[in-house]
Coordinates of C-alpha atoms (C1' of nucleotides) in Angstrom, one line a residue:
Chain A
M74 CA -14.5 40.6 26.6
A75 CA -12.7 43.1 28.8
R76 CA -9.2 42.5 30.0
P77 CA -9.2 40.6 33.3
S78 CA -8.2 42.5 36.3
R79 CA -4.4 42.7 36.6
T80 CA -4.9 43.5 40.3
D81 CA -6.1 39.9 40.7
L82 CA -2.8 38.7 39.2
A83 CA -0.7 40.9 41.4
V84 CA -2.6 40.0 44.6
L85 CA -2.5 36.3 43.9
G86 CA 1.2 36.6 43.1
A87 CA 1.8 38.3 46.5
L88 CA -0.2 35.7 48.3
S89 CA 1.7 32.9 46.5
V90 CA 4.8 34.0 48.5
Q91 CA 3.1 33.9 51.9
P92 CA -0.3 34.5 53.6
M93 CA -1.0 38.2 54.3
S94 CA -3.6 40.8 55.1
G95 CA -4.8 43.2 52.5
Y96 CA -2.6 45.9 54.1
A97 CA 0.4 43.7 53.9
V98 CA -0.3 42.8 50.3
R99 CA -0.1 46.5 49.5
A100 CA 3.1 46.9 51.5
A101 CA 4.7 43.8 49.8
I102 CA 3.8 45.1 46.3
T103 CA 5.1 48.5 47.1
E104 CA 8.4 47.3 48.5
T105 CA 9.1 44.3 46.3
L106 CA 7.4 45.1 43.0
G107 CA 7.5 48.8 43.4
H108 CA 9.9 49.6 40.5
F109 CA 7.5 48.1 38.0
W110 CA 4.1 47.7 39.7
S111 CA 1.7 49.5 42.1
E112 CA -1.6 48.8 43.7
S113 CA -4.0 51.0 45.7
F114 CA -6.2 49.9 48.6
G115 CA -9.2 50.9 46.5
Q116 CA -8.3 48.0 44.2
I117 CA -6.9 45.5 46.7
Y118 CA -9.8 45.1 49.1
P119 CA -12.5 44.5 46.4
A120 CA -10.0 42.1 44.7
L121 CA -9.6 40.1 47.9
A122 CA -13.4 40.0 48.3
R123 CA -13.8 38.8 44.6
L124 CA -11.0 36.2 45.0
E125 CA -12.5 34.9 48.3
A126 CA -15.9 34.6 46.8
A127 CA -14.4 32.6 43.9
G128 CA -12.5 30.3 46.3
L129 CA -9.1 31.4 45.0
V130 CA -8.1 32.8 48.4
R131 CA -9.2 31.9 51.9
A132 CA -9.1 33.6 55.3
A133 CA -6.5 32.0 57.6
A134 CA -6.3 32.5 61.3
D135 CA -6.3 36.1 62.4
G136 CA -2.9 37.7 62.8
R137 CA -1.4 39.4 65.9
T138 CA -3.2 42.6 65.2
S139 CA -6.8 42.8 64.1
G140 CA -7.5 42.2 60.5
R141 CA -7.9 39.1 58.3
V142 CA -4.9 37.2 56.9
F143 CA -5.5 35.6 53.5
E144 CA -3.8 32.6 52.0
I145 CA -3.9 31.3 48.4
T146 CA -5.8 28.1 47.7
D147 CA -4.9 25.4 45.2
D148 CA -7.5 26.8 42.9
G149 CA -5.9 30.2 43.4
L150 CA -2.5 28.9 42.5
A151 CA -3.9 27.4 39.3
R152 CA -5.6 30.6 38.5
L153 CA -2.4 32.5 39.1
R154 CA -0.5 30.2 36.6
A155 CA -3.3 30.8 34.1
L156 CA -3.2 34.5 34.5
L157 CA 0.6 34.6 34.2
A158 CA 0.4 32.6 31.0
E159 CA -2.0 35.1 29.4
P160 CA -0.4 37.4 26.8
D161 CA 0.5 40.7 28.2
E162 CA -1.3 43.4 26.2
P163 CA 0.9 46.5 26.5
A164 CA -0.9 49.6 27.8
P165 CA -1.6 52.4 25.4
P166 CA 1.2 55.0 25.6
R167 CA 0.5 58.1 27.7
N168 CA 3.7 60.0 28.3
G169 CA 2.9 63.5 29.7
L170 CA 6.4 64.7 29.4
L171 CA 6.6 64.0 25.7
L172 CA 3.2 65.5 25.2
R173 CA 4.5 68.7 26.8
L174 CA 7.7 68.6 24.8
F175 CA 5.9 68.1 21.5
F176 CA 4.0 71.3 22.1
G177 CA 7.2 72.8 23.6
R178 CA 7.2 75.8 21.3
L179 CA 4.3 77.1 23.3
L180 CA 6.3 76.6 26.5
G181 CA 9.7 77.9 25.4
P182 CA 13.1 76.2 25.2
E183 CA 14.2 77.1 28.7
V184 CA 11.1 75.6 30.4
C185 CA 11.5 72.5 28.3
R186 CA 15.1 72.1 29.3
G187 CA 14.0 72.3 32.9
L188 CA 11.6 69.5 32.3
V189 CA 14.3 67.4 30.7
R190 CA 16.8 68.2 33.5
D191 CA 14.2 67.0 36.1
V192 CA 13.9 63.7 34.2
R193 CA 17.7 63.4 34.1
A194 CA 18.0 63.9 37.8
R195 CA 15.3 61.4 38.5
A196 CA 17.0 58.8 36.2
E197 CA 20.3 59.3 38.0
A198 CA 18.6 58.7 41.4
S199 CA 16.9 55.6 40.0
L200 CA 20.2 54.3 38.9
S201 CA 21.7 54.3 42.4
T202 CA 18.4 52.7 43.7
Y203 CA 18.8 50.0 41.1
A204 CA 22.5 49.5 42.1
A205 CA 21.5 48.9 45.7
L206 CA 18.6 46.6 44.6
R207 CA 21.0 44.6 42.4
R208 CA 23.3 44.0 45.3
E209 CA 20.3 42.8 47.4
V210 CA 19.0 40.5 44.7
E211 CA 22.5 39.1 44.0
A212 CA 22.6 38.1 47.7
E213 CA 19.2 36.5 47.4
P214 CA 19.4 33.0 48.9
D215 CA 16.7 31.6 46.7
A216 CA 18.7 30.5 43.7
G217 CA 15.6 29.4 41.7
N218 CA 14.2 32.9 41.7
R219 CA 17.4 35.0 41.4
A220 CA 17.6 35.1 37.6
Y221 CA 13.9 36.2 37.3
F222 CA 14.4 39.0 39.9
L223 CA 17.6 40.1 38.2
V224 CA 15.7 40.3 34.9
T225 CA 13.4 42.9 36.4
V226 CA 16.2 44.9 37.9
A227 CA 18.0 44.9 34.6
A228 CA 14.9 46.3 32.9
G229 CA 15.0 49.2 35.4
E230 CA 18.7 49.8 34.8
H231 CA 18.4 49.8 31.0
G232 CA 15.4 52.1 31.2
A233 CA 17.1 54.6 33.5
R234 CA 20.3 54.6 31.4
A235 CA 18.2 55.2 28.3
Q236 CA 16.5 58.2 29.9
L237 CA 19.9 59.6 30.8
A238 CA 21.2 59.3 27.3
W239 CA 18.0 60.7 25.9
A240 CA 18.1 63.7 28.3
D241 CA 21.5 64.6 27.1
E242 CA 20.5 64.4 23.5
A243 CA 17.4 66.4 24.1
L244 CA 19.3 69.1 26.0
A245 CA 21.6 69.5 23.0
L246 CA 18.7 69.7 20.6
L247 CA 16.9 72.2 22.7
A248 CA 20.0 74.3 23.1
A249 CA 20.2 74.6 19.3
A250 CA 16.5 75.4 19.2
D251 CA 17.2 78.4 21.4
D252 CA 19.2 80.2 18.7
P253 CA 17.8 83.7 18.0
G254 CA 17.1 82.8 14.4
A255 CA 14.1 80.8 15.3
H256 CA 10.8 82.5 14.8
Chain B
M211 CA -7.8 67.9 44.2
A212 CA -7.8 65.3 41.5
R213 CA -5.4 65.5 38.6
P214 CA -7.0 67.5 35.8
S215 CA -7.9 65.6 32.7
R216 CA -4.9 65.0 30.5
T217 CA -7.4 64.4 27.6
D218 CA -8.2 68.1 27.7
L219 CA -4.6 68.9 27.3
A220 CA -4.2 66.6 24.3
V221 CA -7.4 67.7 22.6
L222 CA -6.5 71.4 23.1
G223 CA -3.1 70.7 21.7
A224 CA -4.5 69.0 18.6
L225 CA -6.9 71.9 18.0
S226 CA -4.1 74.4 18.4
V227 CA -2.7 73.1 15.2
Q228 CA -5.9 73.4 13.2
P229 CA -9.7 73.2 13.6
M230 CA -11.0 69.6 13.5
S231 CA -13.9 67.4 14.3
G232 CA -13.8 65.0 17.2
Y233 CA -13.1 62.2 14.8
A234 CA -10.2 64.0 13.2
V235 CA -8.8 64.9 16.7
R236 CA -8.6 61.2 17.4
A237 CA -7.0 60.5 14.0
A238 CA -4.5 63.3 14.5
I239 CA -3.5 62.1 17.9
T240 CA -3.1 58.5 16.7
E241 CA -1.0 59.5 13.6
T242 CA 1.1 62.3 15.0
L243 CA 1.3 61.6 18.7
G244 CA 0.8 57.9 18.5
H245 CA 4.2 56.8 19.7
F246 CA 3.8 58.5 23.1
W247 CA 0.1 59.3 23.4
S248 CA -3.4 57.9 22.8
E249 CA -7.0 58.9 23.2
S250 CA -10.2 57.0 22.8
F251 CA -13.5 58.4 21.5
G252 CA -15.0 57.7 24.9
Q253 CA -12.8 60.4 26.2
I254 CA -12.7 62.8 23.3
Y255 CA -16.4 63.5 22.9
P256 CA -17.1 64.3 26.5
A257 CA -13.9 66.4 26.6
L258 CA -15.0 68.4 23.6
A259 CA -18.4 69.0 25.3
R260 CA -16.7 70.1 28.5
L261 CA -14.3 72.4 26.6
E262 CA -17.1 73.9 24.6
A263 CA -19.1 74.6 27.8
A264 CA -16.1 76.3 29.3
G265 CA -15.6 78.5 26.2
L266 CA -12.2 77.0 25.4
V267 CA -13.3 75.6 22.1
R268 CA -16.0 76.7 19.7
A269 CA -17.9 75.0 16.9
A270 CA -16.8 76.4 13.5
A271 CA -18.7 76.0 10.3
D272 CA -19.6 72.4 9.4
G273 CA -17.1 70.5 7.4
R274 CA -17.7 68.9 4.0
T275 CA -19.2 65.8 5.6
S276 CA -21.7 65.9 8.5
G277 CA -20.2 66.5 11.9
R278 CA -19.1 69.5 13.8
V279 CA -15.7 71.1 13.4
F280 CA -14.2 72.7 16.5
E281 CA -11.6 75.5 16.8
I282 CA -9.7 76.6 19.8
T283 CA -10.6 80.0 21.3
D284 CA -8.1 82.5 22.8
D285 CA -9.2 81.3 26.3
G286 CA -8.5 77.8 25.1
L287 CA -5.0 78.7 24.0
A288 CA -4.4 80.3 27.4
R289 CA -5.7 77.2 29.1
L290 CA -3.4 75.0 26.9
R291 CA -0.4 77.0 27.9
A292 CA -1.4 76.7 31.6
L293 CA -1.9 72.9 31.3
L294 CA 1.4 72.5 29.5
A295 CA 3.2 74.4 32.3
E296 CA 1.8 72.1 35.0
P297 CA 4.2 69.6 36.4
D298 CA 3.9 66.2 34.9
E299 CA 3.2 63.7 37.6
P300 CA 4.5 60.4 36.3
A301 CA 1.9 57.6 36.2
P302 CA 2.4 54.8 38.8
P303 CA 4.4 51.9 37.2
R304 CA 2.4 49.0 35.8
N305 CA 4.4 46.7 33.6
G306 CA 2.6 43.5 33.0
L307 CA 5.6 41.9 31.4
L308 CA 7.9 42.4 34.4
L309 CA 5.1 41.3 36.7
R310 CA 5.0 38.0 34.7
L311 CA 8.8 37.6 34.7
F312 CA 9.1 38.3 38.4
F313 CA 6.9 35.3 39.0
G314 CA 8.6 33.6 36.1
R315 CA 9.5 30.5 38.1
L316 CA 5.8 29.5 38.0
L317 CA 5.9 29.9 34.3
G318 CA 9.1 28.2 33.4
P319 CA 12.2 29.6 31.7
E320 CA 11.2 28.7 28.2
V321 CA 7.9 30.5 28.4
C322 CA 9.7 33.5 29.9
R323 CA 12.2 33.5 27.1
G324 CA 9.3 33.6 24.7
L325 CA 7.9 36.7 26.3
V326 CA 11.3 38.4 26.1
R327 CA 11.8 37.4 22.5
D328 CA 8.4 39.0 21.7
V329 CA 9.5 42.2 23.2
R330 CA 12.8 42.1 21.4
A331 CA 11.0 41.7 18.1
R332 CA 8.6 44.5 18.8
A333 CA 11.5 46.8 19.8
E334 CA 13.3 46.0 16.5
A335 CA 10.1 46.8 14.6
S336 CA 9.8 50.1 16.5
L337 CA 13.3 51.0 15.7
S338 CA 12.6 51.0 11.9
T339 CA 9.4 52.9 12.5
Y340 CA 11.4 55.5 14.4
A341 CA 14.0 55.7 11.6
A342 CA 11.2 56.5 9.1
L343 CA 9.7 59.0 11.5
R344 CA 13.0 60.7 12.0
R345 CA 13.5 61.1 8.3
E346 CA 10.0 62.6 8.1
V347 CA 10.6 65.0 10.9
E348 CA 14.0 66.1 9.7
A349 CA 12.3 67.1 6.4
E350 CA 9.7 69.1 8.5
P351 CA 9.5 72.6 6.9
D352 CA 8.5 74.2 10.2
A353 CA 12.0 74.9 11.7
G354 CA 10.5 76.3 14.9
N355 CA 9.0 73.0 15.8
R356 CA 11.6 70.6 14.4
A357 CA 13.8 70.3 17.5
Y358 CA 10.7 69.6 19.7
F359 CA 9.5 66.9 17.4
L360 CA 13.0 65.4 17.2
V361 CA 13.1 65.2 21.0
T362 CA 10.1 63.0 21.1
V363 CA 11.5 60.8 18.3
A364 CA 14.8 60.5 20.2
A365 CA 12.9 59.3 23.3
G366 CA 11.3 56.5 21.3
E367 CA 14.6 55.5 19.8
H368 CA 16.5 55.4 23.1
G369 CA 13.6 53.5 24.7
A370 CA 13.5 50.9 21.9
R371 CA 17.3 50.5 22.0
A372 CA 17.2 50.0 25.7
Q373 CA 14.5 47.3 25.3
L374 CA 16.7 45.5 22.8
A375 CA 19.8 45.6 25.1
W376 CA 17.7 44.5 28.0
A377 CA 16.1 41.6 26.1
D378 CA 19.5 40.3 25.2
E379 CA 20.7 40.5 28.8
A380 CA 17.5 38.9 30.0
L381 CA 17.8 36.0 27.5
A382 CA 21.3 35.3 28.8
L383 CA 20.1 35.4 32.4
L384 CA 17.2 33.1 31.6
A385 CA 19.4 30.6 29.7
A386 CA 21.6 30.3 32.8
A387 CA 18.4 29.8 34.9
D388 CA 17.6 26.8 32.8
D389 CA 20.5 24.8 34.0
P390 CA 19.3 21.4 35.4
G391 CA 20.6 22.1 38.9
A392 CA 17.8 24.5 39.5
H393 CA 15.0 22.9 41.6
Chain C
dA192 C1' -26.6 54.1 -12.3
dT193 C1' -26.4 51.6 -8.4
dC194 C1' -24.6 49.2 -4.9
dA195 C1' -21.0 47.7 -1.6
dG196 C1' -17.9 49.0 1.4
dA197 C1' -14.6 52.1 3.2
dA198 C1' -14.0 56.3 5.6
dC199 C1' -16.2 59.8 8.4
dA200 C1' -18.7 60.9 12.4
dT201 C1' -21.0 60.8 17.1
dA202 C1' -22.5 58.8 21.3
dT203 C1' -22.9 55.7 25.3
dC204 C1' -21.7 52.0 28.6
dT205 C1' -18.9 48.9 31.3
dG206 C1' -15.2 48.0 34.0
dC207 C1' -10.3 48.9 35.4
dC208 C1' -7.9 51.8 38.2
dA209 C1' -5.5 55.8 41.3
dG210 C1' -6.0 58.7 44.9
dA211 C1' -8.4 60.8 48.6
dT212 C1' -10.8 60.2 52.7
dA213 C1' -12.7 58.3 56.8
dT214 C1' -12.5 55.1 60.5
dC215 C1' -10.8 51.9 63.8
dT216 C1' -7.3 49.1 66.7
dA217 C1' -2.8 47.8 68.8
dC218 C1' 1.3 49.2 70.6
dA219 C1' 5.2 51.8 72.0
dA220 C1' 7.4 55.9 73.8
dC221 C1' 7.2 59.6 76.7
Chain D
dG56 C1' -2.3 58.2 80.3
dT57 C1' -2.0 60.2 76.1
dT58 C1' -0.2 60.8 72.0
dG59 C1' 1.8 59.2 67.9
dT60 C1' 2.8 55.6 64.6
dA61 C1' 1.9 51.4 62.3
dG62 C1' -1.5 48.1 61.1
dA63 C1' -6.0 47.5 59.1
dT64 C1' -10.4 48.0 56.3
dA65 C1' -13.7 50.4 53.5
dT66 C1' -15.8 53.6 50.2
dC67 C1' -16.2 57.3 46.7
dT68 C1' -14.9 60.2 42.9
dG69 C1' -13.3 60.8 38.6
dG70 C1' -9.9 59.5 34.7
dC71 C1' -9.7 56.4 31.3
dA72 C1' -9.7 52.3 27.5
dG73 C1' -12.3 49.5 24.8
dA74 C1' -16.5 47.7 23.1
dT75 C1' -20.6 48.6 20.9
dA76 C1' -24.2 50.9 18.4
dT77 C1' -25.6 53.8 14.8
dG78 C1' -25.8 56.9 11.1
dT79 C1' -23.7 59.5 6.9
dT80 C1' -20.8 60.5 2.9
dC81 C1' -17.8 59.3 -0.6
dT82 C1' -15.7 56.2 -4.0
dG83 C1' -14.9 52.6 -6.9
dA84 C1' -16.5 48.4 -9.2
dT85 C1' -20.0 46.4 -11.7

DNA sequence: ATCAGAACATATCTGCCAGATATCTACAAC
DNA sequence: GTTGTAGATATCTGGCAGATATGTTCTGAT
């Protein structure tokens, strides 16, 4: 059997916090889950239709602007718990940067160093984003969720720091590769 | 315009090393690029057909067993260089583990710690895989490629070590979340 | 010698998903 | 009053993974 839609999981999760329109679900996921999750409209609207047909989600009163506001039902909450409890099958790896670097000889050392420097810069930017996010989460009034939120922030921080350290090591390796003896 | 197929890039890359059948392309990618890339047959065979129609790849003499062996053409090599030089647009984030941990309160601290312990164990296993891979690459006779290969191994190592460190931090955070005062 | 099964090989289909595009409405600023 | 911005919904294309089906060649055990 195919893997169940992870969009359903994310949408139900968003609606478990508060009722929202499809548009707002997208915004909530981008803002709050943005550093480890993303959804597109092309997935969200069909998902909401599926979920509504299955009785996991129900249209509440219309909001201020036009558009339907959905709320999660009891069945939906049960389904959310079930989906959360399912094992997470890690996605197959697909790292375009490493693919390029593996064939780096065709690209030349200088171009490769440029790629690595870009990653390094992005990792540094991420780190300050995460610092701000951490301060936000540490001020989170909902003590019951704080630790879970912090765990996701920590994942981002460790990942970004690892990229930084890797970039420096890679730059050193590629500087050595540059020596005129090669080829 | 849509993102060009990254499968084409990987397949051309594989064929740039030596002529191969579609089956062997898949095996080569799994074995050699496996820690940062993957391809399925459902992608490889259509890609080969596209590439052949575009003259980037050509059927060589049949191999020992039945099945067509493809080799890269000069145009194909040029196309490979062009694809390599294209900027790598990072994939949108989709981390099922962090999604689960974010909604961890619905799952309970013990289940969450179980998820983290699984990651920790997998990261530890990866580390010894990378150690073996590093020894292999350091013995690589092709000096011109060694640095590029090492860069990809280093990425895996840094990533795995980051996961280990994160897992320990997460376990500590989730132990604190367990205290009976919560909810 | 033959037979089983492992490895080699190709092809197709379903469903998840991102990103682009096309509309439409409410509201605020000018 | 019109123009821009935010809110809102919907649809289509194409990349991609994973499952499945099917056939061939080689090898090792009996």
